[in-house]
N, CA, C and O of each residue as an XYZ file, in Angstrom:
452
protein
N      98.398     94.919     95.505
C      98.087     96.252     95.010
C      97.409     97.014     96.139
O      96.366     96.587     96.636
N      97.982     98.125     96.544
C      97.323     98.899     97.599
C      95.921     99.335     97.150
O      95.744     99.871     96.056
N      94.960     99.102     97.993
C      93.576     99.434     97.660
C      93.006    100.158     98.865
O      92.390     99.544     99.737
N      93.211    101.448     98.909
C      92.767    102.229    100.050
C      92.027    103.445     99.516
O      91.830    103.570     98.307
N      91.628    104.316    100.380
C      90.930    105.518     99.935
C      89.577    105.179     99.333
O      88.896    104.261     99.789
N      89.198    105.915     98.322
C      87.873    105.735     97.716
C      87.723    104.346     97.099
O      86.610    103.825     97.028
N      88.824    103.735     96.653
C      88.745    102.374     96.105
C      88.225    101.409     97.166
O      87.378    100.561     96.886
N      88.740    101.546     98.379
C      88.322    100.654     99.452
C      86.858    100.888     99.813
O      86.121     99.935    100.066
N      86.440    102.134     99.839
C      85.054    102.425    100.211
C      84.089    101.742     99.255
O      83.054    101.232     99.686
N      84.408    101.723     97.968
C      83.567    101.029     96.987
C      83.644     99.517     97.172
O      82.629     98.824     97.097
N      84.832     99.017     97.409
C      85.034     97.580     97.579
C      84.362     97.082     98.856
O      83.848     95.964     98.889
N      84.363     97.889     99.890
C      83.801     97.497    101.182
C      82.320     97.121    101.045
O      81.874     96.134    101.631
N      81.574     97.893    100.285
C      80.154     97.599    100.081
C      79.978     96.241     99.404
O      79.105     95.462     99.788
N      80.796     95.959     98.409
C      80.741     94.679     97.711
C      81.068     93.529     98.666
O      80.397     92.497     98.655
N      82.095     93.711     99.485
C      82.484     92.662    100.431
C      81.400     92.417    101.472
O      81.173     91.277    101.878
N      80.734     93.478    101.905
C      79.628     93.315    102.851
C      78.523     92.450    102.243
O      77.973     91.578    102.917
N      78.204     92.687    100.995
C      77.151     91.905    100.328
C      77.573     90.446    100.139
O      76.770     89.532    100.327
N      78.831     90.237     99.767
C      79.321     88.862     99.618
C      79.271     88.130    100.958
O      78.919     86.951    101.012
N      79.616     88.818    102.022
C      79.579     88.221    103.347
C      78.145     87.842    103.723
O      77.918     86.787    104.317
N      77.187     88.691    103.383
C      75.776     88.400    103.669
C      75.305     87.144    102.941
O      74.389     86.457    103.394
N      75.943     86.853    101.808
C      75.571     85.660    101.042
C      76.350     84.425    101.481
O      76.258     83.376    100.844
N      77.120     84.542    102.572
C      77.797     83.388    103.140
C      79.245     83.210    102.736
O      79.857     82.215    103.123
N      79.820     84.120    101.982
C      81.220     84.012    101.578
C      82.136     84.428    102.724
O      81.823     85.339    103.490
N      83.275     83.742    102.826
C      84.290     84.125    103.795
C      85.166     85.195    103.144
O      85.692     84.989    102.050
N      85.321     86.320    103.804
C      86.065     87.441    103.247
C      87.369     87.600    104.027
O      87.353     87.798    105.242
N      88.500     87.513    103.321
C      89.821     87.727    103.910
C      90.406     88.965    103.259
O      90.515     89.051    102.036
N      90.778     89.919    104.094
C      91.353     91.169    103.607
C      92.802     91.237    104.063
O      93.091     91.125    105.254
N      93.705     91.419    103.121
C      95.125     91.588    103.414
C      95.422     93.074    103.266
O      95.181     93.656    102.209
N      95.947     93.689    104.328
C      96.162     95.134    104.306
C      97.348     95.514    105.180
O      97.656     94.822    106.150
N      98.010     96.608    104.839
C      99.065     97.108    105.717
C      98.456     97.624    107.023
O      97.326     98.110    107.039
N      99.211     97.515    108.112
C      98.711     97.993    109.411
C      98.416     99.492    109.378
O      97.516     99.965    110.071
N      99.165    100.225    108.585
C      98.976    101.669    108.455
C      98.248    101.922    107.145
O      98.778    101.645    106.069
N      97.031    102.449    107.237
C      96.239    102.721    106.042
C      95.201    103.779    106.367
O      95.110    104.243    107.503
N      94.425    104.157    105.372
C      93.414    105.196    105.584
C      92.102    104.641    106.114
O      91.624    105.074    107.163
N      91.518    103.694    105.405
C      90.156    103.263    105.706
C      89.972    101.777    105.959
O      88.890    101.366    106.379
N      90.976    100.965    105.723
C      90.812     99.519    105.857
C      90.952     99.152    107.339
O      92.058     99.086    107.876
N      89.818     98.917    107.976
C      89.790     98.630    109.405
C      89.079     97.303    109.647
O      88.233     96.900    108.848
N      89.413     96.620    110.741
C      88.747     95.354    111.057
C      87.232     95.527    111.185
O      86.741     96.573    111.610
N      86.520     94.488    110.811
C      85.062     94.461    110.941
C      84.649     93.028    111.254
O      85.403     92.087    111.007
N      83.447     92.872    111.798
C      83.015     91.540    112.233
C      82.821     90.571    111.072
O      82.913     89.361    111.278
N      82.558     91.053    109.870
C      82.318     90.164    108.736
C      83.576     89.943    107.883
O      83.492     89.362    106.801
N      84.744     90.403    108.365
C      86.001     90.253    107.622
C      87.042     89.539    108.470
O      87.098     89.720    109.686
N      87.858     88.733    107.824
C      89.057     88.195    108.460
C      90.193     89.098    107.998
O      90.476     89.191    106.804
N      90.834     89.757    108.942
C      91.900     90.702    108.597
C      93.267     90.046    108.742
O      93.564     89.427    109.764
N      94.075     90.183    107.736
C      95.474     89.769    107.765
C      96.278     91.034    107.491
O      96.367     91.500    106.355
N      96.862     91.578    108.555
C      97.575     92.844    108.433
C      99.066     92.608    108.611
O      99.487     91.661    109.275
N      99.851     93.483    108.007
C     101.303     93.351    108.077
C     101.924     94.722    108.297
O     101.352     95.735    107.895
N     103.094     94.763    108.936
C     103.741     96.043    109.239
C     104.336     96.695    107.993
O     104.677     96.019    107.022
N     104.452     98.007    108.041
C     105.071     98.794    106.977
C     106.021     99.806    107.620
O     105.915    100.079    108.816
N     106.951    100.367    106.836
C     107.995    101.214    107.427
C     107.625    102.695    107.573
O     108.506    103.553    107.515
N     106.349    103.004    107.759
C     105.966    104.400    107.979
C     104.836    104.444    108.999
O     104.197    103.432    109.289
N     104.606    105.629    109.533
C     103.600    105.795    110.576
C     102.284    106.297    109.984
O     102.226    106.734    108.835
N     101.242    106.225    110.789
C      99.945    106.759    110.363
C     100.055    108.258    110.087
O      99.441    108.765    109.148
N     100.830    108.959    110.898
C     101.009    110.400    110.707
C     101.672    110.696    109.360
O     101.287    111.641    108.672
N     102.661    109.895    108.989
C     103.326    110.098    107.698
C     102.369    109.851    106.532
O     102.374    110.594    105.551
N     101.556    108.813    106.641
C     100.581    108.539    105.585
C      99.545    109.656    105.497
O      99.232    110.132    104.405
N      99.019    110.069    106.634
C      98.030    111.146    106.651
C      98.613    112.423    106.053
O      97.943    113.125    105.295
N      99.864    112.720    106.399
C     100.517    113.916    105.867
C     100.670    113.823    104.345
O     100.465    114.810    103.638
N     101.023    112.659    103.854
C     101.201    112.487    102.408
C      99.898    112.783    101.670
O      99.905    113.453    100.637
N      98.788    112.288    102.196
C      97.496    112.558    101.553
C      97.095    114.023    101.702
O      96.572    114.621    100.762
N      97.338    114.602    102.876
C      97.017    116.010    103.097
C      97.830    116.891    102.157
O      97.302    117.833    101.566
N      99.109    116.582    102.024
C      99.997    117.389    101.176
C      99.545    117.348     99.722
O      99.673    118.341     99.006
N      99.024    116.221     99.282
C      98.525    116.111     97.910
C      97.433    117.145     97.670
O      97.418    117.790     96.621
N      96.533    117.312     98.609
C      95.445    118.279     98.430
C      95.947    119.714     98.506
O      95.321    120.614     97.945
N      97.054    119.943     99.181
C      97.568    121.302     99.329
C      98.230    121.828     98.056
O      98.289    123.040     97.847
N      98.721    120.941     97.216
C      99.383    121.374     95.975
C      98.445    122.177     95.090
O      98.896    123.043     94.340
N      97.171    121.908     95.163
C      96.189    122.601     94.335
C      96.161    124.094     94.656
O      95.911    124.918     93.776
N      96.416    124.438     95.915
C      96.267    125.818     96.367
C      97.583    126.591     96.466
O      97.577    127.776     96.797
N      98.696    125.942     96.185
C      99.983    126.619     96.305
C     100.175    127.625     95.180
O      99.694    127.448     94.061
N     100.891    128.680     95.521
C     101.200    129.704     94.526
C     102.568    129.415     93.931
O     103.368    128.675     94.504
N     102.817    129.998     92.796
C     104.095    129.833     92.133
C     103.881    129.632     90.652
O     102.751    129.545     90.171
N     104.964    129.563     89.953
C     104.874    129.354     88.509
C     104.418    127.929     88.241
O     104.446    127.064     89.116
N     104.002    127.719     87.014
C     103.591    126.373     86.617
C     104.723    125.386     86.848
O     104.497    124.293     87.368
N     105.931    125.759     86.470
C     107.078    124.862     86.611
C     107.346    124.547     88.083
O     107.614    123.396     88.427
N     107.278    125.558     88.955
C     107.498    125.320     90.386
C     106.450    124.357     90.945
O     106.784    123.419     91.669
N     105.195    124.590     90.608
C     104.120    123.721     91.093
C     104.254    122.316     90.518
O     104.020    121.327     91.213
N     104.633    122.234     89.238
C     104.822    120.934     88.602
C     105.926    120.147     89.307
O     105.755    118.965     89.604
N     107.049    120.798     89.574
C     108.174    120.111     90.211
C     107.822    119.661     91.638
O     108.212    118.572     92.059
N     107.085    120.500     92.379
C     106.661    120.106     93.726
C     105.715    118.914     93.658
O     105.825    117.971     94.443
N     104.794    118.969     92.718
C     103.838    117.870     92.566
C     104.559    116.589     92.173
O     104.263    115.515     92.697
N     105.504    116.706     91.248
C     106.285    115.543     90.815
C     107.053    114.939     91.990
O     107.047    113.722     92.178
N     107.716    115.788     92.780
C     108.497    115.298     93.918
C     107.590    114.607     94.936
O     107.930    113.554     95.475
N     106.453    115.207     95.185
C     105.515    114.603     96.133
C     104.971    113.270     95.597
O     104.857    112.301     96.348
N     104.642    113.222     94.324
C     104.145    111.981     93.723
C     105.212    110.885     93.793
O     104.900    109.718     94.030
N     106.446    111.264     93.589
C     107.542    110.296     93.669
C     107.658    109.738     95.090
O     107.841    108.534     95.267
N     107.553    110.596     96.094
C     107.640    110.152     97.491
C     106.449    109.281     97.877
O     106.609    108.266     98.555
N     105.263    109.677     97.446
C     104.064    108.896     97.754
C     104.124    107.532     97.064
O     103.736    106.522     97.650
N     104.602    107.504     95.837
C     104.745    106.230     95.114
C     105.720    105.304     95.830
O     105.503    104.094     95.894
N     106.791    105.872     96.364
C     107.758    105.059     97.115
C     107.102    104.465     98.360
O     107.392    103.331     98.742
N     106.217    105.237     98.987
C     105.503    104.743    100.157
C     104.605    103.569     99.766
O     104.578    102.549    100.454
N     103.871    103.714     98.660
C     103.002    102.625     98.203
C     103.809    101.406     97.786
O     103.408    100.275     98.058
N     104.934    101.621     97.132
C     105.797    100.505     96.748
C     106.269     99.752     97.988
O     106.345     98.523     97.977
N     106.583    100.478     99.049
C     107.045     99.809    100.266
C     105.953     98.935    100.863
O     106.259     97.907    101.466
N     104.668     99.321    100.711
C     103.604     98.460    101.229
C     103.580     97.132    100.478
O     103.355     96.078    101.074
N     103.813     97.187     99.180
C     103.863     95.952     98.388
C     105.090     95.123     98.753
O     105.001     93.906     98.913
N     106.220     95.783     98.881
C     107.465     95.091     99.202
C     107.368     94.402    100.565
O     107.760     93.244    100.708
N     106.848     95.115    101.559
C     106.738     94.530    102.895
C     105.755     93.365    102.928
O     105.916     92.442    103.727
N     104.759     93.397    102.084
C     103.843     92.254    101.978
C     104.589     91.049    101.410
O     104.518     89.954    101.967
N     105.296     91.247    100.312
C     105.973     90.129     99.644
C     107.093     89.529    100.485
O     107.395     88.343    100.351
N     107.716     90.334    101.354
C     108.792     89.822    102.195
C     108.308     89.354    103.564
O     109.120     88.984    104.412
N     107.017     89.366    103.786
C     106.455     88.863    105.034
C     106.217     87.359    104.849
O     105.154     86.935    104.396
N     107.214     86.577    105.204
C     107.182     85.138    104.925
C     106.000     84.430    105.579
O     105.387     83.555    104.967
N     105.680     84.794    106.799
C     104.576     84.147    107.503
C     103.244     84.413    106.790
O     102.435     83.502    106.614
N     103.030     85.642    106.393
C     101.785     85.989    105.708
C     101.715     85.355    104.326
O     100.663     84.856    103.927
N     102.810     85.369    103.600
C     102.834     84.749    102.273
C     102.585     83.245    102.390
O     101.883     82.672    101.557
N     103.149     82.602    103.409
C     102.911     81.176    103.639
C     101.420     80.931    103.903
O     100.836     79.997    103.355
N     100.816     81.760    104.732
C      99.384     81.632    105.005
C      98.578     81.760    103.712
O      97.663     80.975    103.461
N      98.921     82.741    102.906
C      98.187     82.965    101.644
C      98.323     81.774    100.707
O      97.353     81.370    100.067
N      99.517     81.216    100.627
C      99.726     80.044     99.770
C      98.947     78.839    100.291
O      98.273     78.151     99.525
N      99.042     78.590    101.584
C      98.381     77.428    102.168
C      96.866     77.511    102.079
O      96.188     76.490    101.958
N      96.333     78.730    102.138
C      94.871     78.889    102.067
C      94.382     79.065    100.629
O      93.193     79.265    100.381
N      95.331     78.986     99.685
C      95.011     79.150     98.257
C      94.316     80.480     97.989
O      93.377     80.571     97.198
N      94.807     81.499     98.671
C      94.294     82.850     98.520
C      94.494     83.289     97.100
O      94.130     84.409     96.742
C-alpha cells in the first residue's frame, strides 16, 4: 500500500521512536516518492517504478490546481475525475512493480517481513 505524503510524515515519527527502543525498521518504498527518504535509523528497500520524480510531483501539483480552476461544475468534475483516474493508475503501478520485483519479494519472504 503506498504510504507517502502526510501518511508517511505521521508514520516516520512512530518509526523513529521504535528505532530508539531498539527495533530494526525496514521500509519498502518506490524509488520515486514524495517524502520517503533514507535515514540512519532505517533499512531502506527501494524498487523502481515506471514514472519520474517530475511526473509524480506534477500529479500532486495538478491535484491542488483543480481547486482554483474555473468552469462549470460538470467541467471541473470531469477534470478532477480524469486526474484522479491517472493518479490512481500511478499508485497502482507502484504496487504492481513491487509485486513483480522477484528479488525484493524473495528478500521479504526470507526475512519474514
